[in-house]
């Protein structure tokens, strides 16, 4: 099988001055892409700025014979980041939304600043860069976008309510961008990484930290951004050389009405709870149409007067 290359492609990686973003930038450049190394160069909590982080990565890429340019804008000014790609390379093909900060506090102690800054960098930043690149992708009928979520968003994590909320917002953003981009060959996927970086140095256990090299995740991101990859609208979790697709699932559930005239009482909900929360026959819905379609067919069943068994445990209209 031939090597996968990115010659002629322009790749923008946000937050590429360190950690995962740096690993992505180095890999893309080593495979022929021209890379915009965006990094504000600030502190872990979103404080300060410096050109050094981006400059060092650009220097490393150039030393290895690759092509790259530094960009020091905050992702909140996403149009400026994309403009750097256009000004220097005349196009943009791939956008990796990776920049991130943490302002961890237990929920009761989160200030408006902690909330707003985290949302600005993660969620608004991903919106701004993607919105600037999207019309270009549409015009050229090609684009690959990566959004970065976190297990903290998917499952929650003590002290990270602001970050969890922003990361789950990114999942919703990605799902809709994937739908709107599909007809123009614009793919959008979410990476859910676990890697050693300054964001995780005091969070991950030391023995785990040493094994979680960002370089082990970069190839997963690079494949998702290759022209041969057809994946879109997905969430891929990755770390330590492992990768797997993540999906939102729901229980088969229970229709708590026997006829269209029936209401639903709190007691009925209580008595149905085992069924409502039984995940043994869970399903993944491929789209909003599929999810609401299942609801509608239950309703149609009730409307047409078809009745299930007279038993309260009827499974006939379950969805
Ligand atoms: P990192 O701190 O090593 O890298 C993040 C980079 O983003 C830094 O170089 C920082 O200067 C830059 N940055 C921060 N705010 C910026 C802004 N406004 N504009 C441009 N650049 C900015 O962290 P790491 O771990 O490499 O994180 C990368 C992404 O992966 C983040 O979105 C993070 O939330 C996410 N993530 C990381 C996990 C991990 O295990 N390392 C776990 C889950 C998610």
mmCIF file of C-alpha atoms and ligand atoms in Angstrom:
data_model
loop_
_atom_site.group_PDB
_atom_site.id
_atom_site.type_symbol
_atom_site.label_atom_id
_atom_site.label_comp_id
_atom_site.label_asym_id
_atom_site.label_seq_id
_atom_site.Cartn_x
_atom_site.Cartn_y
_atom_site.Cartn_z
ATOM 1 C CA UNK A 1 0.000 0.000 0.000
ATOM 2 C CA UNK A 2 1.285 3.476 -0.843
ATOM 3 C CA UNK A 3 2.245 6.030 1.780
ATOM 4 C CA UNK A 4 -0.350 8.613 2.684
ATOM 5 C CA UNK A 5 0.823 12.096 1.741
ATOM 6 C CA UNK A 6 -0.505 15.636 2.072
ATOM 7 C CA UNK A 7 1.511 17.318 -0.699
ATOM 8 C CA UNK A 8 -0.174 20.484 -1.931
ATOM 9 C CA UNK A 9 -2.449 20.616 1.122
ATOM 10 C CA UNK A 10 -2.410 23.528 3.539
ATOM 11 C CA UNK A 11 -3.097 22.525 7.130
ATOM 12 C CA UNK A 12 -3.932 24.961 9.931
ATOM 13 C CA UNK A 13 -3.286 23.595 13.417
ATOM 14 C CA UNK A 14 -4.404 25.796 16.304
ATOM 15 C CA UNK A 15 -2.507 25.604 19.562
ATOM 16 C CA UNK A 16 0.342 23.933 17.675
ATOM 17 C CA UNK A 17 3.127 25.374 19.833
ATOM 18 C CA UNK A 18 3.028 22.466 22.282
ATOM 19 C CA UNK A 19 1.489 19.131 23.188
ATOM 20 C CA UNK A 20 -0.910 17.513 20.751
ATOM 21 C CA UNK A 21 -0.975 20.424 18.298
ATOM 22 C CA UNK A 22 2.799 20.324 17.945
ATOM 23 C CA UNK A 23 2.688 16.574 17.228
ATOM 24 C CA UNK A 24 -0.010 17.153 14.582
ATOM 25 C CA UNK A 25 1.963 19.991 12.931
ATOM 26 C CA UNK A 26 5.192 17.964 12.796
ATOM 27 C CA UNK A 27 3.449 14.920 11.324
ATOM 28 C CA UNK A 28 1.562 16.844 8.623
ATOM 29 C CA UNK A 29 4.725 18.732 7.642
ATOM 30 C CA UNK A 30 6.742 15.496 7.476
ATOM 31 C CA UNK A 31 4.177 14.186 5.000
ATOM 32 C CA UNK A 32 4.345 17.102 2.619
ATOM 33 C CA UNK A 33 1.704 19.544 3.910
ATOM 34 C CA UNK A 34 2.330 23.258 4.293
ATOM 35 C CA UNK A 35 1.450 24.016 7.905
ATOM 36 C CA UNK A 36 0.205 27.095 9.732
ATOM 37 C CA UNK A 37 1.486 26.739 13.282
ATOM 38 C CA UNK A 38 -0.960 28.816 15.282
ATOM 39 C CA UNK A 39 -0.240 29.489 18.936
ATOM 40 C CA UNK A 40 -0.936 32.404 21.207
ATOM 41 C CA UNK A 41 1.906 31.228 23.404
ATOM 42 C CA UNK A 42 0.094 32.020 26.653
ATOM 43 C CA UNK A 43 -0.063 30.234 29.979
ATOM 44 C CA UNK A 44 -2.059 27.147 30.771
ATOM 45 C CA UNK A 45 -4.881 29.276 32.223
ATOM 46 C CA UNK A 46 -5.150 31.593 29.228
ATOM 47 C CA UNK A 47 -2.840 34.288 30.625
ATOM 48 C CA UNK A 48 -0.163 36.157 28.623
ATOM 49 C CA UNK A 49 1.143 35.582 25.114
ATOM 50 C CA UNK A 50 4.439 34.936 23.330
ATOM 51 C CA UNK A 51 5.588 34.147 19.805
ATOM 52 C CA UNK A 52 8.156 31.610 21.011
ATOM 53 C CA UNK A 53 5.923 28.517 21.124
ATOM 54 C CA UNK A 54 4.867 28.798 17.465
ATOM 55 C CA UNK A 55 8.307 29.967 16.306
ATOM 56 C CA UNK A 56 10.069 26.969 17.846
ATOM 57 C CA UNK A 57 7.774 24.508 16.077
ATOM 58 C CA UNK A 58 8.144 26.316 12.742
ATOM 59 C CA UNK A 59 11.904 26.186 13.173
ATOM 60 C CA UNK A 60 11.794 22.459 13.875
ATOM 61 C CA UNK A 61 9.643 21.822 10.795
ATOM 62 C CA UNK A 62 11.973 23.851 8.602
ATOM 63 C CA UNK A 63 15.016 22.087 10.051
ATOM 64 C CA UNK A 64 13.410 18.802 8.987
ATOM 65 C CA UNK A 65 12.953 20.132 5.448
ATOM 66 C CA UNK A 66 9.258 20.996 5.778
ATOM 67 C CA UNK A 67 7.231 24.141 5.125
ATOM 68 C CA UNK A 68 5.503 26.086 7.875
ATOM 69 C CA UNK A 69 4.573 29.554 9.001
ATOM 70 C CA UNK A 70 3.831 30.835 12.494
ATOM 71 C CA UNK A 71 0.610 32.558 13.496
ATOM 72 C CA UNK A 72 0.268 34.168 16.922
ATOM 73 C CA UNK A 73 -3.402 35.115 16.900
ATOM 74 C CA UNK A 74 -5.864 33.884 19.447
ATOM 75 C CA UNK A 75 -8.330 31.420 17.961
ATOM 76 C CA UNK A 76 -11.035 33.829 19.114
ATOM 77 C CA UNK A 77 -9.886 35.844 16.075
ATOM 78 C CA UNK A 78 -10.270 32.791 13.884
ATOM 79 C CA UNK A 79 -10.560 34.810 10.658
ATOM 80 C CA UNK A 80 -7.023 36.133 11.226
ATOM 81 C CA UNK A 81 -5.683 32.590 11.670
ATOM 82 C CA UNK A 82 -7.223 31.494 8.377
ATOM 83 C CA UNK A 83 -5.993 34.699 6.706
ATOM 84 C CA UNK A 84 -2.415 33.696 7.620
ATOM 85 C CA UNK A 85 -2.907 30.508 5.606
ATOM 86 C CA UNK A 86 -4.290 32.392 2.619
ATOM 87 C CA UNK A 87 -1.650 35.148 2.753
ATOM 88 C CA UNK A 88 1.251 32.692 2.921
ATOM 89 C CA UNK A 89 0.075 29.661 0.985
ATOM 90 C CA UNK A 90 -2.959 30.863 -1.010
ATOM 91 C CA UNK A 91 -5.307 28.159 0.227
ATOM 92 C CA UNK A 92 -6.456 26.084 3.184
ATOM 93 C CA UNK A 93 -7.535 22.433 3.085
ATOM 94 C CA UNK A 94 -7.444 21.161 6.650
ATOM 95 C CA UNK A 95 -8.312 22.852 9.936
ATOM 96 C CA UNK A 96 -7.415 21.265 13.260
ATOM 97 C CA UNK A 97 -9.159 23.014 16.147
ATOM 98 C CA UNK A 98 -6.887 22.052 19.009
ATOM 99 C CA UNK A 99 -6.013 25.168 21.051
ATOM 100 C CA UNK A 100 -7.065 24.909 24.650
ATOM 101 C CA UNK A 101 -6.738 26.149 28.207
ATOM 102 C CA UNK A 102 -7.938 25.023 31.613
ATOM 103 C CA UNK A 103 -9.355 27.018 34.503
ATOM 104 C CA UNK A 104 -10.287 24.205 36.844
ATOM 105 C CA UNK A 105 -12.413 25.018 39.897
ATOM 106 C CA UNK A 106 -15.047 23.052 41.749
ATOM 107 C CA UNK A 107 -18.452 23.997 40.362
ATOM 108 C CA UNK A 108 -19.480 26.344 43.191
ATOM 109 C CA UNK A 109 -16.249 28.348 42.789
ATOM 110 C CA UNK A 110 -16.289 28.918 39.031
ATOM 111 C CA UNK A 111 -16.256 32.661 38.326
ATOM 112 C CA UNK A 112 -17.714 34.302 35.235
ATOM 113 C CA UNK A 113 -14.136 34.844 34.025
ATOM 114 C CA UNK A 114 -13.315 31.127 34.426
ATOM 115 C CA UNK A 115 -16.437 30.244 32.486
ATOM 116 C CA UNK A 116 -16.098 32.859 29.751
ATOM 117 C CA UNK A 117 -12.393 32.356 29.027
ATOM 118 C CA UNK A 118 -12.712 28.589 28.707
ATOM 119 C CA UNK A 119 -15.735 28.948 26.437
ATOM 120 C CA UNK A 120 -14.015 31.678 24.410
ATOM 121 C CA UNK A 121 -10.944 29.587 23.612
ATOM 122 C CA UNK A 122 -12.538 26.172 23.143
ATOM 123 C CA UNK A 123 -16.038 26.738 21.832
ATOM 124 C CA UNK A 124 -16.002 30.214 20.328
ATOM 125 C CA UNK A 125 -12.466 29.695 18.992
ATOM 126 C CA UNK A 126 -13.561 26.512 17.190
ATOM 127 C CA UNK A 127 -16.587 28.363 15.823
ATOM 128 C CA UNK A 128 -14.583 31.359 14.594
ATOM 129 C CA UNK A 129 -11.815 29.437 12.805
ATOM 130 C CA UNK A 130 -14.265 26.994 11.271
ATOM 131 C CA UNK A 131 -16.636 29.712 10.129
ATOM 132 C CA UNK A 132 -13.736 31.534 8.446
ATOM 133 C CA UNK A 133 -12.548 28.373 6.652
ATOM 134 C CA UNK A 134 -15.973 26.995 5.729
ATOM 135 C CA UNK A 135 -16.759 29.206 2.699
ATOM 136 C CA UNK A 136 -13.284 28.463 1.299
ATOM 137 C CA UNK A 137 -13.849 24.730 1.757
ATOM 138 C CA UNK A 138 -17.253 25.049 0.097
ATOM 139 C CA UNK A 139 -15.870 26.885 -2.912
ATOM 140 C CA UNK A 140 -13.120 24.341 -3.503
ATOM 141 C CA UNK A 141 -15.447 21.439 -2.692
ATOM 142 C CA UNK A 142 -12.965 20.062 -0.219
ATOM 143 C CA UNK A 143 -12.238 20.465 3.448
ATOM 144 C CA UNK A 144 -11.276 18.456 6.501
ATOM 145 C CA UNK A 145 -12.018 19.731 10.001
ATOM 146 C CA UNK A 146 -11.080 18.298 13.375
ATOM 147 C CA UNK A 147 -12.694 19.473 16.597
ATOM 148 C CA UNK A 148 -11.203 18.527 19.934
ATOM 149 C CA UNK A 149 -13.426 17.290 22.742
ATOM 150 C CA UNK A 150 -12.535 15.516 25.970
ATOM 151 C CA UNK A 151 -13.642 12.624 28.130
ATOM 152 C CA UNK A 152 -14.207 15.330 30.711
ATOM 153 C CA UNK A 153 -17.048 16.600 28.511
ATOM 154 C CA UNK A 154 -18.411 13.168 27.672
ATOM 155 C CA UNK A 155 -18.426 11.841 31.214
ATOM 156 C CA UNK A 156 -17.856 14.862 33.477
ATOM 157 C CA UNK A 157 -14.828 15.387 35.690
ATOM 158 C CA UNK A 158 -14.551 16.930 39.139
ATOM 159 C CA UNK A 159 -13.462 20.563 38.933
ATOM 160 C CA UNK A 160 -14.014 20.925 35.190
ATOM 161 C CA UNK A 161 -17.647 22.003 34.749
ATOM 162 C CA UNK A 162 -16.658 24.981 32.556
ATOM 163 C CA UNK A 163 -14.318 22.863 30.422
ATOM 164 C CA UNK A 164 -16.752 19.916 30.228
ATOM 165 C CA UNK A 165 -19.539 22.193 29.033
ATOM 166 C CA UNK A 166 -17.363 23.806 26.359
ATOM 167 C CA UNK A 167 -16.073 20.427 25.167
ATOM 168 C CA UNK A 168 -19.581 18.994 24.841
ATOM 169 C CA UNK A 169 -20.612 22.154 22.997
ATOM 170 C CA UNK A 170 -17.878 21.347 20.511
ATOM 171 C CA UNK A 171 -19.401 17.899 19.929
ATOM 172 C CA UNK A 172 -22.716 19.506 18.959
ATOM 173 C CA UNK A 173 -20.934 22.060 16.782
ATOM 174 C CA UNK A 174 -19.062 19.303 14.954
ATOM 175 C CA UNK A 175 -22.167 17.188 14.354
ATOM 176 C CA UNK A 176 -23.953 20.060 12.635
ATOM 177 C CA UNK A 177 -20.912 21.274 10.667
ATOM 178 C CA UNK A 178 -20.546 17.688 9.382
ATOM 179 C CA UNK A 179 -24.160 17.700 8.187
ATOM 180 C CA UNK A 180 -23.880 21.119 6.539
ATOM 181 C CA UNK A 181 -20.530 20.280 4.929
ATOM 182 C CA UNK A 182 -21.358 16.843 3.584
ATOM 183 C CA UNK A 183 -22.561 17.862 0.126
ATOM 184 C CA UNK A 184 -19.373 19.872 -0.453
ATOM 185 C CA UNK A 185 -16.972 17.108 0.578
ATOM 186 C CA UNK A 186 -16.267 18.881 3.864
ATOM 187 C CA UNK A 187 -15.731 16.354 6.634
ATOM 188 C CA UNK A 188 -15.823 17.234 10.306
ATOM 189 C CA UNK A 189 -14.874 14.847 13.095
ATOM 190 C CA UNK A 190 -14.141 15.062 16.797
ATOM 191 C CA UNK A 191 -11.010 13.692 18.416
ATOM 192 C CA UNK A 192 -11.214 12.794 22.094
ATOM 193 C CA UNK A 193 -7.553 12.538 23.097
ATOM 194 C CA UNK A 194 -5.720 11.401 26.194
ATOM 195 C CA UNK A 195 -2.116 12.560 26.063
ATOM 196 C CA UNK A 196 0.765 13.770 28.150
ATOM 197 C CA UNK A 197 0.941 17.577 27.953
ATOM 198 C CA UNK A 198 1.105 20.567 30.243
ATOM 199 C CA UNK A 199 -2.693 20.375 30.530
ATOM 200 C CA UNK A 200 -2.511 16.877 31.990
ATOM 201 C CA UNK A 201 0.851 16.799 33.807
ATOM 202 C CA UNK A 202 -0.775 17.177 37.214
ATOM 203 C CA UNK A 203 -3.992 15.343 36.314
ATOM 204 C CA UNK A 204 -2.799 12.018 34.896
ATOM 205 C CA UNK A 205 -1.027 9.483 37.149
ATOM 206 C CA UNK A 206 2.782 9.696 36.478
ATOM 207 C CA UNK A 207 3.133 6.091 35.274
ATOM 208 C CA UNK A 208 0.333 6.668 32.742
ATOM 209 C CA UNK A 209 1.641 10.120 31.762
ATOM 210 C CA UNK A 210 4.928 8.724 30.451
ATOM 211 C CA UNK A 211 3.138 6.348 28.098
ATOM 212 C CA UNK A 212 0.696 8.816 26.610
ATOM 213 C CA UNK A 213 2.769 10.430 23.907
ATOM 214 C CA UNK A 214 0.891 12.916 21.672
ATOM 215 C CA UNK A 215 2.722 11.340 18.689
ATOM 216 C CA UNK A 216 0.587 8.233 19.194
ATOM 217 C CA UNK A 217 -2.603 10.227 18.513
ATOM 218 C CA UNK A 218 -1.351 12.384 15.627
ATOM 219 C CA UNK A 219 -1.675 9.613 12.988
ATOM 220 C CA UNK A 220 -5.352 9.135 13.896
ATOM 221 C CA UNK A 221 -6.011 12.836 13.354
ATOM 222 C CA UNK A 222 -3.954 12.821 10.151
ATOM 223 C CA UNK A 223 -5.920 9.880 8.721
ATOM 224 C CA UNK A 224 -9.234 11.615 9.487
ATOM 225 C CA UNK A 225 -7.913 14.589 7.483
ATOM 226 C CA UNK A 226 -6.701 12.630 4.466
ATOM 227 C CA UNK A 227 -8.591 12.927 1.183
ATOM 228 C CA UNK A 228 -9.117 9.132 1.121
ATOM 229 C CA UNK A 229 -10.831 9.045 4.518
ATOM 230 C CA UNK A 230 -14.639 9.032 4.254
ATOM 231 C CA UNK A 231 -15.401 9.345 7.964
ATOM 232 C CA UNK A 232 -17.478 12.392 8.937
ATOM 233 C CA UNK A 233 -19.706 13.401 11.833
ATOM 234 C CA UNK A 234 -17.907 10.988 14.141
ATOM 235 C CA UNK A 235 -16.164 11.064 17.480
ATOM 236 C CA UNK A 236 -12.929 9.123 17.754
ATOM 237 C CA UNK A 237 -11.315 8.566 21.126
ATOM 238 C CA UNK A 238 -7.587 7.936 21.094
ATOM 239 C CA UNK A 239 -4.585 7.559 23.381
ATOM 240 C CA UNK A 240 -1.538 5.333 23.934
ATOM 241 C CA UNK A 241 -1.733 4.019 20.370
ATOM 242 C CA UNK A 242 -5.365 2.921 20.745
ATOM 243 C CA UNK A 243 -8.314 4.487 18.893
ATOM 244 C CA UNK A 244 -12.024 3.721 18.883
ATOM 245 C CA UNK A 245 -15.229 5.363 17.739
ATOM 246 C CA UNK A 246 -17.538 6.807 20.409
ATOM 247 C CA UNK A 247 -21.278 7.159 19.971
ATOM 248 C CA UNK A 248 -24.218 8.487 21.906
ATOM 249 C CA UNK A 249 -26.690 5.713 22.557
ATOM 250 C CA UNK A 250 -30.133 5.476 24.064
ATOM 251 C CA UNK A 251 -32.178 2.774 25.680
ATOM 252 C CA UNK A 252 -34.933 0.978 23.841
ATOM 253 C CA UNK A 253 -37.133 2.792 26.341
ATOM 254 C CA UNK A 254 -40.823 2.351 26.953
ATOM 255 C CA UNK A 255 -43.976 3.889 25.557
ATOM 256 C CA UNK A 256 -46.058 4.539 28.647
ATOM 257 C CA UNK A 257 -49.419 4.955 26.902
ATOM 258 C CA UNK A 258 -51.755 2.236 25.708
ATOM 259 C CA UNK A 259 -54.034 4.503 23.646
ATOM 260 C CA UNK A 260 -53.861 8.035 22.263
ATOM 261 C CA UNK A 261 -56.284 9.117 25.008
ATOM 262 C CA UNK A 262 -53.956 8.033 27.806
ATOM 263 C CA UNK A 263 -51.818 10.452 29.760
ATOM 264 C CA UNK A 264 -48.619 9.709 31.611
ATOM 265 C CA UNK A 265 -48.556 9.834 35.387
ATOM 266 C CA UNK A 266 -45.516 10.197 37.614
ATOM 267 C CA UNK A 267 -46.384 6.767 39.026
ATOM 268 C CA UNK A 268 -46.347 5.299 35.520
ATOM 269 C CA UNK A 269 -42.883 6.755 34.985
ATOM 270 C CA UNK A 270 -41.741 5.264 38.289
ATOM 271 C CA UNK A 271 -43.167 1.868 37.376
ATOM 272 C CA UNK A 272 -41.557 2.005 33.913
ATOM 273 C CA UNK A 273 -38.181 3.195 35.167
ATOM 274 C CA UNK A 274 -36.399 -0.148 34.849
ATOM 275 C CA UNK A 275 -37.398 -0.307 31.194
ATOM 276 C CA UNK A 276 -36.644 3.374 30.502
ATOM 277 C CA UNK A 277 -33.131 2.975 31.849
ATOM 278 C CA UNK A 278 -32.435 -0.569 30.622
ATOM 279 C CA UNK A 279 -29.356 -0.232 28.423
ATOM 280 C CA UNK A 280 -29.228 -3.903 27.432
ATOM 281 C CA UNK A 281 -30.748 -3.208 24.044
ATOM 282 C CA UNK A 282 -29.432 0.301 23.525
ATOM 283 C CA UNK A 283 -29.346 1.844 20.077
ATOM 284 C CA UNK A 284 -27.345 4.533 18.355
ATOM 285 C CA UNK A 285 -29.404 6.961 16.306
ATOM 286 C CA UNK A 286 -27.640 7.899 13.088
ATOM 287 C CA UNK A 287 -29.440 11.223 12.732
ATOM 288 C CA UNK A 288 -32.037 13.534 14.243
ATOM 289 C CA UNK A 289 -34.494 12.140 11.654
ATOM 290 C CA UNK A 290 -33.906 8.631 12.907
ATOM 291 C CA UNK A 291 -34.360 9.727 16.520
ATOM 292 C CA UNK A 292 -37.600 11.624 15.908
ATOM 293 C CA UNK A 293 -38.747 8.999 13.379
ATOM 294 C CA UNK A 294 -38.783 6.391 16.114
ATOM 295 C CA UNK A 295 -40.914 8.706 18.238
ATOM 296 C CA UNK A 296 -43.273 9.391 15.353
ATOM 297 C CA UNK A 297 -43.841 5.736 14.596
ATOM 298 C CA UNK A 298 -44.814 5.172 18.232
ATOM 299 C CA UNK A 299 -47.266 8.043 17.937
ATOM 300 C CA UNK A 300 -48.632 6.690 14.644
ATOM 301 C CA UNK A 301 -49.208 3.363 16.330
ATOM 302 C CA UNK A 302 -51.215 5.063 19.053
ATOM 303 C CA UNK A 303 -53.163 7.198 16.536
ATOM 304 C CA UNK A 304 -54.127 4.235 14.389
ATOM 305 C CA UNK A 305 -55.614 2.718 17.509
ATOM 306 C CA UNK A 306 -53.410 -0.338 17.406
ATOM 307 C CA UNK A 307 -53.127 -1.562 20.928
ATOM 308 C CA UNK A 308 -50.403 -3.477 22.575
ATOM 309 C CA UNK A 309 -51.031 -6.148 25.084
ATOM 310 C CA UNK A 310 -53.270 -5.003 27.880
ATOM 311 C CA UNK A 311 -50.426 -5.706 30.215
ATOM 312 C CA UNK A 312 -48.600 -2.665 31.554
ATOM 313 C CA UNK A 313 -45.365 -4.295 30.480
ATOM 314 C CA UNK A 314 -46.252 -4.278 26.794
ATOM 315 C CA UNK A 315 -43.265 -3.910 24.532
ATOM 316 C CA UNK A 316 -45.334 -3.274 21.393
ATOM 317 C CA UNK A 317 -44.654 0.474 21.090
ATOM 318 C CA UNK A 318 -41.270 0.600 22.590
ATOM 319 C CA UNK A 319 -38.662 2.582 20.759
HETATM 320 P P1 LIG B 1 -1.208 22.108 25.627
HETATM 321 O O1 LIG B 1 -1.393 23.114 26.713
HETATM 322 O O2 LIG B 1 0.080 21.378 25.571
HETATM 323 O O3 LIG B 1 -1.445 22.789 24.218
HETATM 324 C C1 LIG B 1 -2.459 23.725 23.991
HETATM 325 C C2 LIG B 1 -1.878 24.874 23.192
HETATM 326 O O4 LIG B 1 -2.940 25.787 22.876
HETATM 327 C C3 LIG B 1 -0.826 25.671 23.968
HETATM 328 O O5 LIG B 1 0.404 25.704 23.256
HETATM 329 C C4 LIG B 1 -1.437 27.055 24.111
HETATM 330 O O6 LIG B 1 -0.492 28.113 24.050
HETATM 331 C C5 LIG B 1 -2.398 27.095 22.935
HETATM 332 N N1 LIG B 1 -3.465 28.076 23.131
HETATM 333 C C6 LIG B 1 -4.157 28.318 24.265
HETATM 334 N N2 LIG B 1 -5.064 29.278 24.061
HETATM 335 C C7 LIG B 1 -4.938 29.679 22.764
HETATM 336 C C8 LIG B 1 -5.611 30.627 21.963
HETATM 337 N N3 LIG B 1 -6.576 31.405 22.469
HETATM 338 N N4 LIG B 1 -5.246 30.743 20.673
HETATM 339 C C9 LIG B 1 -4.248 29.986 20.150
HETATM 340 N N5 LIG B 1 -3.568 29.070 20.880
HETATM 341 C C10 LIG B 1 -3.922 28.916 22.166
HETATM 342 O O7 LIG B 1 -2.420 21.076 25.752
HETATM 343 P P2 LIG B 1 -2.807 19.719 24.990
HETATM 344 O O8 LIG B 1 -3.005 18.698 26.014
HETATM 345 O O9 LIG B 1 -1.899 19.458 23.863
HETATM 346 O O10 LIG B 1 -4.276 20.088 24.474
HETATM 347 C C11 LIG B 1 -4.654 20.196 23.132
HETATM 348 C C12 LIG B 1 -6.160 20.060 23.043
HETATM 349 O O11 LIG B 1 -6.564 18.750 23.439
HETATM 350 C C13 LIG B 1 -6.929 21.020 23.940
HETATM 351 O O12 LIG B 1 -8.094 21.442 23.269
HETATM 352 C C14 LIG B 1 -7.298 20.159 25.120
HETATM 353 O O13 LIG B 1 -8.436 20.646 25.787
HETATM 354 C C15 LIG B 1 -7.558 18.837 24.427
HETATM 355 N N6 LIG B 1 -7.497 17.684 25.290
HETATM 356 C C16 LIG B 1 -6.293 17.247 25.766
HETATM 357 C C17 LIG B 1 -6.256 16.117 26.548
HETATM 358 C C18 LIG B 1 -4.982 15.543 27.003
HETATM 359 O O14 LIG B 1 -5.019 14.431 27.568
HETATM 360 N N7 LIG B 1 -3.856 16.192 26.790
HETATM 361 C C19 LIG B 1 -7.485 15.429 26.979
HETATM 362 C C20 LIG B 1 -8.674 15.940 26.376
HETATM 363 C C21 LIG B 1 -8.662 17.033 25.585
#
